[in-house]
């Protein structure tokens, strides 16, 4: 299933490395990334492919959130449908 | 690829502006649960509810986690219990109430609704017994909600039942006086009740509904307020457009969650209720939307117009977002559950009579209103009759959920806690309506009920 990972927080070294390493460890394939710095705020959005056979989705949500707290940024992982259904007809 | 702006907007709505799904409510028909004995009927009720809803809470939690959208309540509504048999005395109904409460407790749902009767035209001896049982039923249960429909545009207003429920409300208050008259917060009196409402305390699974169905109620007053905030100088047409667009987005999420929940539970999707339902949390208030439009305090002159615009725009925006809209669908104005309403009532801007006027243009009615403990059953009945008349004539749903908390007087606060919040005790007029209420009989249906 496709999911969206968002990472928002104060910019520092290693955010992308640590997030993408974790995703790799969980067997998650990154399909697309956009990343900008707005002011001091680091904003990254990733579209990823989660193979639920290998990873339970809720486990991934919990672990990514915990990693975010460790790094000091806010990480969300949600299925992409919520964005599509809200904004696209 | 998804648009960055859209993703960030959605996240902001959820994290900062309190966008949530207020409730996933599973409606379950209990029509086939009646049997030869009360004990057997109770067994049937328990077994059926726990069978159909066994995965309801888990499914809600899973969806919440996967889609990142909070789902505040998981609830159940059932066929109006007054229709169940056998019943020989009011205590039999209380047994059914206890069974429903036990099922709700065991499943972990927040509320179970449907301890209800529909008596808009007349009522049977059994239904009289049922109304007599409500105070006892609500005082011995914790998650049960009750409602009685006493009027409709088609049938008129059953004034005997109005007086009867007025007395029942007083009894509810008395029986739970040590708990801030909590039973009154779980009992609502309707005119033109809808059969697919997912919101408590008035949810029940109508007799024309199917075996089992999933209805979803959305929320999001905070999102609407934040959008309006961005356009302080917009004129009314522009304002309506902003609200419509926001309501569309909110409802789309509700629709997605409803469909997903229905699919996972293998139950048909019923409706999405487009209501703006406030909570006592800061930033989740309908009153603050009205104030954002330019009113100094909710309840001042102009409030009814502002609410009319809001309510209509919410419906227009939401209706295209969902394949099936139902329930109450509009803006809710429960006083105790809305931080802005509480403030407005405390400072004297919002009165009972203004609230009554506001109910003409929004969904539901006088909701979660505390009145002095010495308010008579007759006065409460008269307040219900007024509200029912608005519903009957305007062909809309109106409701009264009123709390005459024993021992309180004007200006006191009645605290319920949680989503029910706290209500300032509001003034009622000291002049009697006793003679009017005691006339008895039925106020006939209005001329526009004759449509055939």
Short mmCIF file of C-alpha atoms in Angstrom, two decimals:
data_model
loop_
_atom_site.label_atom_id
_atom_site.label_comp_id
_atom_site.label_asym_id
_atom_site.label_seq_id
_atom_site.Cartn_x
_atom_site.Cartn_y
_atom_site.Cartn_z
CA UNK A 1 0.00 0.00 0.00
CA UNK A 2 1.10 3.56 -0.62
CA UNK A 3 1.67 5.89 2.27
CA UNK A 4 2.85 9.43 2.83
CA UNK A 5 5.65 10.17 5.27
CA UNK A 6 5.96 13.78 6.37
CA UNK A 7 8.86 15.16 8.36
CA UNK A 8 8.66 18.67 9.74
CA UNK A 9 10.99 20.36 12.18
CA UNK A 10 14.04 22.52 12.75
CA UNK A 11 16.74 21.69 10.19
CA UNK A 12 19.83 19.78 11.25
CA UNK A 13 22.29 17.31 9.75
CA UNK A 14 21.24 13.74 9.09
CA UNK A 15 17.45 13.95 9.03
CA UNK A 16 17.07 12.42 5.56
CA UNK A 17 19.75 9.82 6.26
CA UNK A 18 18.16 8.61 9.46
CA UNK A 19 14.59 8.60 8.18
CA UNK A 20 15.46 6.80 4.95
CA UNK A 21 17.67 4.26 6.73
CA UNK A 22 14.82 3.38 9.04
CA UNK A 23 12.43 3.04 6.11
CA UNK A 24 14.94 0.77 4.39
CA UNK A 25 15.21 -1.39 7.50
CA UNK A 26 11.45 -1.75 7.56
CA UNK A 27 11.36 -2.86 3.94
CA UNK A 28 9.69 0.32 2.78
CA UNK A 29 10.44 1.53 -0.74
CA UNK A 30 10.66 5.28 -1.33
CA UNK A 31 8.87 6.27 -4.53
CA UNK A 32 9.17 10.04 -4.46
CA UNK A 33 10.57 12.78 -2.27
CA UNK A 34 10.06 16.52 -2.09
CA UNK A 35 12.00 18.53 0.40
CA UNK A 36 12.32 22.23 1.14
CA UNK A 37 13.55 24.51 3.87
CA UNK A 38 10.99 27.18 4.77
CA UNK A 39 12.79 29.67 7.00
CA UNK A 40 14.53 27.36 9.44
CA UNK A 41 11.92 24.69 9.09
CA UNK A 42 12.81 21.49 7.34
CA UNK A 43 9.87 20.03 5.45
CA UNK A 44 10.05 16.69 3.68
CA UNK A 45 7.29 14.67 2.12
CA UNK A 46 7.88 11.15 0.87
CA UNK A 47 5.58 8.87 -1.05
CA UNK A 48 6.44 5.34 -0.06
CA UNK A 49 5.36 1.82 -0.80
CA UNK A 50 4.73 -0.28 2.29
CA UNK A 51 4.63 -4.03 1.94
CA UNK A 52 2.30 -4.92 4.79
CA UNK A 53 3.32 -8.53 4.63
CA UNK A 54 6.73 -7.61 5.95
CA UNK A 55 5.79 -4.77 8.26
CA UNK A 56 2.61 -4.12 10.16
CA UNK A 57 1.49 -0.63 9.26
CA UNK A 58 0.70 0.45 12.78
CA UNK A 59 4.11 -0.73 13.94
CA UNK A 60 5.70 1.41 11.24
CA UNK A 61 3.62 4.42 12.34
CA UNK A 62 4.74 4.00 15.95
CA UNK A 63 8.42 3.44 15.14
CA UNK A 64 8.67 6.36 12.73
CA UNK A 65 7.01 8.64 15.24
CA UNK A 66 9.47 7.52 17.90
CA UNK A 67 12.39 8.09 15.55
CA UNK A 68 11.07 11.59 14.87
CA UNK A 69 11.04 12.32 18.57
CA UNK A 70 14.58 11.06 18.84
CA UNK A 71 15.78 13.33 16.03
CA UNK A 72 13.65 16.24 17.23
CA UNK A 73 11.30 16.51 14.25
CA UNK A 74 7.66 15.64 13.80
CA UNK A 75 7.10 12.57 11.67
CA UNK A 76 3.72 11.31 10.44
CA UNK A 77 3.01 8.24 8.39
CA UNK A 78 -0.46 7.92 6.91
CA UNK A 79 -2.05 6.09 4.05
CA UNK A 80 -2.20 8.33 1.03
CA UNK A 81 -5.95 8.00 0.57
CA UNK A 82 -6.72 10.60 3.21
CA UNK A 83 -4.99 13.31 1.17
CA UNK A 84 -6.45 12.18 -2.10
CA UNK A 85 -9.96 11.94 -0.76
CA UNK A 86 -9.80 15.33 0.90
CA UNK A 87 -8.47 17.34 -2.02
CA UNK A 88 -9.19 15.47 -5.23
CA UNK A 89 -12.53 14.74 -6.82
CA UNK B 1 2.86 12.89 -6.80
CA UNK B 2 0.68 14.44 -4.23
CA UNK B 3 0.74 18.17 -3.81
CA UNK B 4 2.88 19.42 -0.92
CA UNK B 5 0.45 22.17 -0.06
CA UNK B 6 -2.45 19.75 0.13
CA UNK B 7 -0.57 17.38 2.40
CA UNK B 8 0.57 20.11 4.73
CA UNK B 9 -2.93 21.58 4.83
CA UNK B 10 -4.42 18.25 5.85
CA UNK B 11 -1.83 17.77 8.56
CA UNK B 12 -2.43 21.28 9.88
CA UNK B 13 -6.19 20.65 10.01
CA UNK B 14 -5.72 17.52 12.06
CA UNK B 15 -2.90 18.60 14.34
CA UNK B 16 -3.63 22.27 14.92
CA UNK B 17 -7.30 22.79 14.12
CA UNK B 18 -8.84 19.76 15.80
CA UNK B 19 -10.21 18.10 12.68
CA UNK B 20 -11.54 14.74 13.71
CA UNK B 21 -14.15 12.16 12.99
CA UNK B 22 -16.53 12.64 15.87
CA UNK B 23 -18.10 9.23 15.74
CA UNK B 24 -18.44 5.96 13.93
CA UNK B 25 -21.84 4.69 14.93
CA UNK B 26 -23.00 1.19 14.14
CA UNK B 27 -26.77 0.89 13.86
CA UNK B 28 -28.08 -2.55 14.77
CA UNK B 29 -31.66 -3.71 14.36
CA UNK B 30 -33.08 -5.48 17.41
CA UNK B 31 -36.46 -6.10 15.81
CA UNK B 32 -35.93 -9.85 15.89
CA UNK B 33 -34.79 -9.98 19.53
CA UNK B 34 -38.20 -10.07 21.19
CA UNK B 35 -39.05 -13.45 22.62
CA UNK B 36 -41.29 -15.17 25.17
CA UNK B 37 -39.52 -13.91 28.30
CA UNK B 38 -37.63 -10.80 29.42
CA UNK B 39 -34.61 -12.93 30.25
CA UNK B 40 -34.50 -14.51 26.81
CA UNK B 41 -35.00 -11.15 25.08
CA UNK B 42 -32.08 -9.74 27.09
CA UNK B 43 -29.93 -12.65 25.99
CA UNK B 44 -30.89 -12.09 22.37
CA UNK B 45 -30.08 -8.38 22.61
CA UNK B 46 -26.69 -9.00 24.18
CA UNK B 47 -25.73 -11.72 21.75
CA UNK B 48 -26.76 -9.77 18.69
CA UNK B 49 -25.01 -6.55 19.66
CA UNK B 50 -21.79 -8.24 20.72
CA UNK B 51 -21.77 -10.32 17.56
CA UNK B 52 -22.18 -7.45 15.12
CA UNK B 53 -20.05 -4.90 16.96
CA UNK B 54 -17.29 -7.11 18.23
CA UNK B 55 -14.68 -5.48 15.97
CA UNK B 56 -16.12 -1.96 15.98
CA UNK B 57 -13.70 -0.40 18.45
CA UNK B 58 -10.65 -2.13 17.01
CA UNK B 59 -11.58 -1.15 13.47
CA UNK B 60 -12.01 2.45 14.56
CA UNK B 61 -8.61 2.42 16.23
CA UNK B 62 -6.94 0.81 13.22
CA UNK B 63 -8.36 3.39 10.84
CA UNK B 64 -7.33 6.16 13.19
CA UNK B 65 -3.76 4.95 13.18
CA UNK B 66 -3.44 4.18 9.49
CA UNK B 67 -4.97 7.40 8.23
CA UNK B 68 -3.75 9.63 11.03
CA UNK B 69 -7.19 11.05 11.69
CA UNK B 70 -8.54 10.92 15.26
CA UNK B 71 -11.81 9.05 15.64
CA UNK B 72 -13.15 10.27 18.93
CA UNK B 73 -16.09 7.97 19.56
CA UNK B 74 -17.20 4.51 18.62
CA UNK B 75 -20.89 4.09 19.32
CA UNK B 76 -23.84 1.83 18.77
CA UNK B 77 -27.44 2.71 18.07
CA UNK B 78 -30.28 0.21 18.27
CA UNK B 79 -33.95 -0.11 17.37
CA UNK B 80 -36.17 1.93 19.74
CA UNK B 81 -36.36 -0.23 22.85
CA UNK B 82 -40.00 0.71 23.52
CA UNK B 83 -40.89 -1.69 20.70
CA UNK B 84 -39.36 -4.74 22.37
CA UNK B 85 -41.47 -7.38 24.06
CA UNK B 86 -42.36 -8.78 26.50
CA UNK B 87 -42.97 -5.96 28.96
CA UNK B 88 -45.28 -6.21 31.93
CA UNK B 89 -43.86 -3.51 34.15
CA UNK B 90 -41.41 -0.65 33.79
CA UNK B 91 -38.70 -2.67 35.53
CA UNK B 92 -38.71 -4.98 32.51
CA UNK B 93 -37.58 -2.07 30.36
CA UNK B 94 -34.86 -1.31 32.90
CA UNK B 95 -33.61 -4.88 32.42
CA UNK B 96 -33.25 -4.16 28.71
CA UNK B 97 -31.43 -0.94 29.59
CA UNK B 98 -28.97 -2.81 31.78
CA UNK B 99 -28.37 -5.35 29.04
CA UNK B 100 -27.57 -2.61 26.52
CA UNK B 101 -25.22 -0.96 28.99
CA UNK B 102 -23.45 -4.22 29.69
CA UNK B 103 -22.99 -4.89 25.97
CA UNK B 104 -21.58 -1.37 25.50
CA UNK B 105 -19.23 -1.81 28.43
CA UNK B 106 -18.00 -5.20 27.30
CA UNK B 107 -17.36 -3.94 23.76
CA UNK B 108 -15.70 -0.75 24.98
CA UNK B 109 -17.90 1.60 22.95
CA UNK B 110 -18.41 5.08 24.34
CA UNK B 111 -22.19 5.23 24.18
CA UNK B 112 -25.13 3.12 23.14
CA UNK B 113 -28.28 4.91 21.98
CA UNK B 114 -31.77 3.76 21.22
CA UNK B 115 -33.44 3.62 24.59
CA UNK B 116 -36.11 5.46 22.70
CA UNK B 117 -39.78 5.79 21.88
CA UNK B 118 -41.59 7.44 18.99
CA UNK B 119 -44.82 8.89 20.33
CA UNK B 120 -45.41 11.92 18.14
CA UNK B 121 -49.05 11.16 17.49
CA UNK B 122 -50.24 9.05 20.35
CA UNK B 123 -48.81 6.60 22.77
CA UNK B 124 -49.71 3.17 23.96
CA UNK B 125 -49.83 2.05 27.59
CA UNK B 126 -46.57 0.26 26.97
CA UNK B 127 -44.92 3.45 25.73
CA UNK B 128 -46.20 5.32 28.78
CA UNK B 129 -44.58 2.67 30.90
CA UNK B 130 -41.42 3.09 28.83
CA UNK B 131 -41.22 6.83 29.49
CA UNK B 132 -41.77 6.12 33.19
CA UNK B 133 -38.78 3.78 33.07
CA UNK B 134 -36.33 6.31 31.56
CA UNK B 135 -35.15 8.01 34.79
CA UNK B 136 -34.47 4.69 36.46
CA UNK B 137 -32.80 3.25 33.37
CA UNK B 138 -30.47 6.24 32.98
CA UNK B 139 -29.57 6.33 36.65
CA UNK B 140 -28.49 2.69 36.84
CA UNK B 141 -26.48 2.68 33.59
CA UNK B 142 -23.41 4.62 32.47
CA UNK B 143 -23.21 4.43 28.68
CA UNK B 144 -26.88 4.32 27.76
CA UNK B 145 -28.54 7.23 25.95
CA UNK B 146 -32.24 7.79 25.61
CA UNK B 147 -34.54 9.83 23.39
CA UNK B 148 -38.25 10.35 22.86
CA UNK B 149 -39.81 11.83 19.76
CA UNK B 150 -42.87 13.83 20.83
CA UNK B 151 -43.77 15.65 17.65
CA UNK B 152 -43.49 15.78 13.87
CA UNK B 153 -44.62 17.94 10.99
CA UNK B 154 -46.85 15.09 9.85
CA UNK B 155 -48.45 14.27 13.21
CA UNK B 156 -48.37 17.44 15.28
CA UNK B 157 -47.19 17.55 18.89
CA UNK B 158 -48.28 14.99 21.45
CA UNK B 159 -48.67 17.35 24.40
CA UNK B 160 -49.52 14.54 26.81
CA UNK B 161 -46.12 13.05 26.02
CA UNK B 162 -44.48 16.49 26.30
CA UNK B 163 -45.74 16.86 29.86
CA UNK B 164 -44.80 13.26 30.59
CA UNK B 165 -41.18 13.73 29.46
CA UNK B 166 -41.04 17.04 31.32
CA UNK B 167 -41.77 15.13 34.51
CA UNK B 168 -39.32 12.39 33.51
CA UNK B 169 -36.54 14.99 33.11
CA UNK B 170 -37.19 16.26 36.63
CA UNK B 171 -37.04 12.72 37.93
CA UNK B 172 -33.80 12.07 35.99
CA UNK B 173 -32.28 15.12 37.69
CA UNK B 174 -33.45 14.03 41.12
CA UNK B 175 -32.20 10.45 40.77
CA UNK B 176 -28.72 11.57 39.69
CA UNK B 177 -28.47 14.74 41.80
CA UNK B 178 -25.23 13.54 43.38
CA UNK B 179 -23.71 13.27 39.92
CA UNK B 180 -24.66 16.70 38.52
CA UNK B 181 -27.95 15.38 37.11
CA UNK B 182 -25.97 13.33 34.62
CA UNK B 183 -29.03 11.36 33.50
CA UNK B 184 -30.46 14.55 31.95
CA UNK B 185 -27.34 14.90 29.78
CA UNK B 186 -28.12 11.51 28.27
CA UNK B 187 -31.77 12.16 27.49
CA UNK B 188 -33.03 14.16 24.55
CA UNK B 189 -36.55 15.03 23.46
CA UNK B 190 -37.08 15.34 19.71
CA UNK B 191 -39.49 16.73 17.19
CA UNK B 192 -39.01 15.24 13.70
CA UNK B 193 -36.34 12.81 14.93
CA UNK B 194 -34.19 11.28 12.19
CA UNK B 195 -33.61 7.56 12.00
CA UNK B 196 -29.97 7.55 10.95
CA UNK B 197 -28.44 10.10 13.30
CA UNK B 198 -25.02 8.96 14.53
CA UNK B 199 -24.76 11.60 17.28
CA UNK B 200 -25.66 11.05 20.92
CA UNK B 201 -27.73 11.34 22.96
CA UNK B 202 -30.31 11.12 20.18
CA UNK B 203 -29.04 8.23 18.05
CA UNK B 204 -31.34 5.31 17.43
CA UNK B 205 -31.59 2.77 14.63
CA UNK B 206 -34.89 3.58 12.95
CA UNK B 207 -37.42 0.88 12.21
CA UNK B 208 -37.10 1.55 8.49
CA UNK B 209 -33.35 0.89 8.61
CA UNK B 210 -31.71 -2.38 7.63
CA UNK B 211 -30.13 -5.09 9.73
CA UNK B 212 -26.86 -3.30 10.44
CA UNK B 213 -25.31 -0.11 9.11
CA UNK B 214 -22.35 2.21 9.63
CA UNK B 215 -23.02 5.93 10.01
CA UNK B 216 -20.32 8.50 10.52
CA UNK B 217 -20.45 11.95 12.07
CA UNK B 218 -17.74 14.43 11.14
CA UNK B 219 -16.58 17.43 13.09
CA UNK B 220 -14.24 20.35 12.57
CA UNK B 221 -15.47 23.75 13.80
CA UNK B 222 -11.83 24.69 14.41
CA UNK B 223 -10.95 24.19 10.75
CA UNK B 224 -13.79 26.44 9.62
CA UNK B 225 -12.82 29.12 12.12
CA UNK B 226 -9.17 29.10 11.00
CA UNK B 227 -10.18 29.43 7.36
CA UNK B 228 -12.45 32.38 8.07
CA UNK B 229 -9.67 33.96 10.10
CA UNK B 230 -7.57 34.24 6.96
CA UNK B 231 -10.15 36.47 5.25
CA UNK B 232 -11.17 39.16 7.72
CA UNK B 233 -12.66 41.42 5.05
CA UNK B 234 -14.48 38.89 2.89
CA UNK B 235 -18.09 39.79 2.13
CA UNK B 236 -20.88 37.31 2.81
CA UNK B 237 -20.86 35.59 -0.55
CA UNK B 238 -17.12 35.04 -0.24
CA UNK B 239 -17.55 33.90 3.35
CA UNK B 240 -20.13 31.32 2.33
CA UNK B 241 -17.74 30.06 -0.35
CA UNK B 242 -14.91 29.66 2.16
CA UNK B 243 -17.14 27.68 4.51
CA UNK B 244 -18.45 25.52 1.66
CA UNK B 245 -14.98 24.58 0.51
CA UNK B 246 -13.87 23.75 4.03
CA UNK B 247 -17.00 21.70 4.73
CA UNK B 248 -16.35 19.81 1.51
CA UNK B 249 -12.88 18.80 2.64
CA UNK B 250 -14.03 17.81 6.10
CA UNK B 251 -16.84 15.72 4.72
CA UNK B 252 -14.61 13.98 2.21
CA UNK B 253 -12.57 12.63 5.08
CA UNK B 254 -15.76 11.50 6.81
CA UNK B 255 -16.89 9.77 3.64
CA UNK B 256 -13.56 7.99 3.28
CA UNK B 257 -13.57 6.81 6.88
CA UNK B 258 -17.21 5.69 6.65
CA UNK B 259 -16.55 3.65 3.53
CA UNK B 260 -13.40 2.13 4.95
CA UNK B 261 -15.07 1.23 8.25
CA UNK B 262 -18.06 -0.27 6.45
CA UNK B 263 -15.78 -2.32 4.23
CA UNK B 264 -13.67 -3.65 7.09
CA UNK B 265 -16.68 -4.49 9.22
CA UNK B 266 -18.50 -5.97 6.24
CA UNK B 267 -21.56 -3.85 6.91
CA UNK B 268 -23.34 -1.48 4.51
CA UNK B 269 -22.34 2.19 4.64
CA UNK B 270 -25.27 4.30 5.73
CA UNK B 271 -24.75 8.04 5.83
CA UNK B 272 -22.29 10.75 6.66
CA UNK B 273 -23.67 13.34 9.03
CA UNK B 274 -22.19 16.71 8.08
CA UNK B 275 -22.50 18.31 11.44
CA UNK B 276 -20.07 20.80 12.91
CA UNK B 277 -19.89 19.34 16.39
CA UNK B 278 -17.98 21.37 18.96
CA UNK B 279 -16.06 20.10 21.98
CA UNK B 280 -15.09 22.01 25.10
CA UNK B 281 -11.48 22.06 23.84
CA UNK B 282 -10.08 25.45 22.89
CA UNK B 283 -10.22 25.89 19.13
CA UNK B 284 -13.14 23.52 18.60
CA UNK B 285 -16.04 25.88 19.05
CA UNK B 286 -18.99 26.82 16.83
CA UNK B 287 -19.49 30.02 18.83
CA UNK B 288 -15.96 31.09 17.91
CA UNK B 289 -16.78 30.70 14.20
CA UNK B 290 -19.68 33.11 14.65
CA UNK B 291 -17.44 35.49 16.57
CA UNK B 292 -14.81 35.21 13.86
CA UNK B 293 -17.42 36.43 11.41
CA UNK B 294 -17.50 39.70 13.31
CA UNK B 295 -19.69 39.32 16.37
CA UNK B 296 -18.22 40.52 19.64
CA UNK B 297 -19.88 37.68 21.52
CA UNK B 298 -21.98 34.76 20.38
CA UNK B 299 -25.59 35.49 21.30
CA UNK B 300 -25.55 39.17 20.43
CA UNK B 301 -27.71 40.66 17.67
CA UNK B 302 -26.67 39.17 14.34
CA UNK B 303 -25.96 35.72 15.76
CA UNK B 304 -28.98 34.10 14.13
CA UNK B 305 -28.01 35.47 10.72
CA UNK B 306 -24.41 34.35 11.13
CA UNK B 307 -25.52 30.88 12.18
CA UNK B 308 -27.96 30.64 9.26
CA UNK B 309 -25.15 31.40 6.81
CA UNK B 310 -22.83 28.90 8.47
CA UNK B 311 -25.38 26.10 8.65
CA UNK B 312 -26.43 26.46 5.04
CA UNK B 313 -22.89 26.70 3.70
CA UNK B 314 -21.86 23.60 5.64
CA UNK B 315 -24.66 21.61 4.02
CA UNK B 316 -23.93 22.92 0.53
CA UNK B 317 -20.25 22.12 0.83
CA UNK B 318 -20.78 18.74 2.36
CA UNK B 319 -23.51 17.44 0.15
CA UNK B 320 -21.30 16.97 -2.88
CA UNK B 321 -18.55 15.41 -0.82
CA UNK B 322 -20.55 12.39 0.24
CA UNK B 323 -22.56 9.86 -1.67
CA UNK B 324 -25.11 9.72 1.10
CA UNK B 325 -25.77 12.55 3.50
CA UNK B 326 -28.13 12.09 6.39
CA UNK B 327 -28.54 12.43 10.11
CA UNK B 328 -28.87 15.94 11.43
CA UNK B 329 -26.30 17.62 9.16
CA UNK B 330 -25.76 21.19 10.28
CA UNK B 331 -24.13 23.15 13.06
CA UNK B 332 -24.63 22.00 16.62
CA UNK B 333 -24.96 24.53 19.42
CA UNK B 334 -24.70 22.55 22.66
CA UNK B 335 -23.93 25.09 25.34
CA UNK B 336 -21.92 22.97 27.75
CA UNK B 337 -19.83 21.37 25.01
CA UNK B 338 -18.62 24.58 23.38
CA UNK B 339 -16.05 26.83 25.06
CA UNK B 340 -17.36 29.90 23.20
CA UNK B 341 -20.98 29.21 24.12
CA UNK B 342 -20.02 28.72 27.78
CA UNK B 343 -18.23 32.09 27.81
CA UNK B 344 -21.10 33.80 26.03
CA UNK B 345 -23.65 32.40 28.47
CA UNK B 346 -21.49 33.31 31.45
CA UNK B 347 -21.12 36.95 30.44
CA UNK B 348 -24.82 37.29 29.70
CA UNK B 349 -24.55 37.61 25.90
CA UNK B 350 -26.32 34.32 25.26
CA UNK B 351 -29.79 33.77 26.71
CA UNK B 352 -32.24 30.93 26.48
CA UNK B 353 -34.51 32.95 24.20
CA UNK B 354 -31.64 33.74 21.82
CA UNK B 355 -30.73 30.06 21.73
CA UNK B 356 -34.31 29.27 20.84
CA UNK B 357 -34.12 31.70 17.94
CA UNK B 358 -30.83 30.17 16.82
CA UNK B 359 -32.38 26.71 16.71
CA UNK B 360 -34.70 27.91 13.94
CA UNK B 361 -31.77 28.08 11.55
CA UNK B 362 -29.44 25.29 12.60
CA UNK B 363 -29.62 21.60 13.25
CA UNK B 364 -31.07 20.29 16.50
CA UNK B 365 -32.01 22.72 19.22
CA UNK B 366 -31.71 23.61 22.87
CA UNK B 367 -28.85 21.33 23.66
CA UNK B 368 -27.05 20.76 26.96
CA UNK B 369 -28.62 23.69 28.72
CA UNK B 370 -28.58 23.89 32.50
CA UNK B 371 -31.50 25.64 34.18
CA UNK B 372 -32.10 26.29 37.90
CA UNK B 373 -32.86 23.22 39.99
CA UNK B 374 -36.25 24.55 41.03
CA UNK B 375 -37.50 24.87 37.43
CA UNK B 376 -40.84 23.08 37.37
CA UNK B 377 -41.73 20.12 35.17
CA UNK B 378 -44.41 22.34 33.62
CA UNK B 379 -41.89 25.02 32.62
CA UNK B 380 -39.56 22.38 31.17
CA UNK B 381 -42.49 20.91 29.25
CA UNK B 382 -43.36 24.36 27.93
CA UNK B 383 -39.75 24.88 26.77
CA UNK B 384 -39.97 21.50 24.98
CA UNK B 385 -43.30 22.48 23.41
CA UNK B 386 -41.83 25.74 22.09
CA UNK B 387 -38.89 23.95 20.57
CA UNK B 388 -41.09 21.22 19.09
CA UNK B 389 -43.32 23.88 17.55
CA UNK B 390 -40.31 25.36 15.76
CA UNK B 391 -39.45 21.93 14.40
CA UNK B 392 -43.00 21.07 13.42
CA UNK B 393 -43.73 24.31 11.58
CA UNK B 394 -40.32 24.55 9.89
CA UNK B 395 -40.18 20.87 8.92
CA UNK B 396 -36.87 20.34 10.64
CA UNK B 397 -35.49 18.37 13.53
CA UNK B 398 -35.45 20.13 16.86
CA UNK B 399 -34.46 18.75 20.20
CA UNK B 400 -34.24 19.64 23.86
CA UNK B 401 -31.60 18.36 26.21
CA UNK B 402 -32.05 20.33 29.40
CA UNK B 403 -30.58 19.87 32.84
CA UNK B 404 -32.46 21.19 35.86
CA UNK B 405 -29.59 20.32 38.23
CA UNK B 406 -31.02 20.11 41.75
CA UNK B 407 -29.86 22.79 44.14
CA UNK B 408 -28.43 25.08 41.45
CA UNK B 409 -29.43 28.64 40.71
CA UNK B 410 -28.72 31.11 37.92
CA UNK B 411 -24.99 31.69 37.43
CA UNK B 412 -23.84 28.40 38.98
CA UNK B 413 -21.79 25.99 36.89
CA UNK B 414 -22.79 22.36 36.36
CA UNK B 415 -19.78 20.21 35.47
CA UNK B 416 -20.17 16.98 33.51
CA UNK B 417 -16.61 16.41 32.39
CA UNK B 418 -15.23 14.95 29.18
CA UNK B 419 -16.93 15.86 25.91
CA UNK B 420 -20.06 16.91 27.81
CA UNK B 421 -18.19 19.85 29.33
CA UNK B 422 -19.74 22.24 31.80
CA UNK B 423 -22.85 24.40 31.63
CA UNK B 424 -23.63 27.74 33.25
CA UNK B 425 -27.12 27.68 34.76
CA UNK B 426 -29.31 29.93 32.61
CA UNK B 427 -32.28 31.97 33.65
CA UNK B 428 -35.81 30.81 32.88
CA UNK B 429 -38.79 33.14 33.03
CA UNK B 430 -40.58 33.07 36.39
CA UNK B 431 -44.06 33.12 34.79
CA UNK B 432 -46.05 29.90 34.75
CA UNK B 433 -47.18 27.87 31.74
CA UNK B 434 -48.79 25.24 33.92
CA UNK B 435 -52.36 25.74 32.76
CA UNK B 436 -51.29 25.60 29.12
CA UNK B 437 -49.21 22.46 29.49
CA UNK B 438 -51.90 20.65 31.47
CA UNK B 439 -54.57 21.06 28.80
CA UNK B 440 -53.49 17.74 27.38
CA UNK B 441 -54.14 16.24 23.95
CA UNK B 442 -52.32 16.99 20.76
CA UNK B 443 -51.42 20.15 18.88
CA UNK B 444 -52.63 19.32 15.37
CA UNK B 445 -50.26 19.01 12.44
CA UNK B 446 -49.79 22.22 10.45
CA UNK B 447 -51.52 22.83 7.15
CA UNK B 448 -48.36 22.19 5.15
CA UNK B 449 -48.29 18.61 6.41
CA UNK B 450 -51.09 17.96 3.92
CA UNK B 451 -48.99 17.43 0.85
CA UNK B 452 -50.67 14.49 -0.83
#
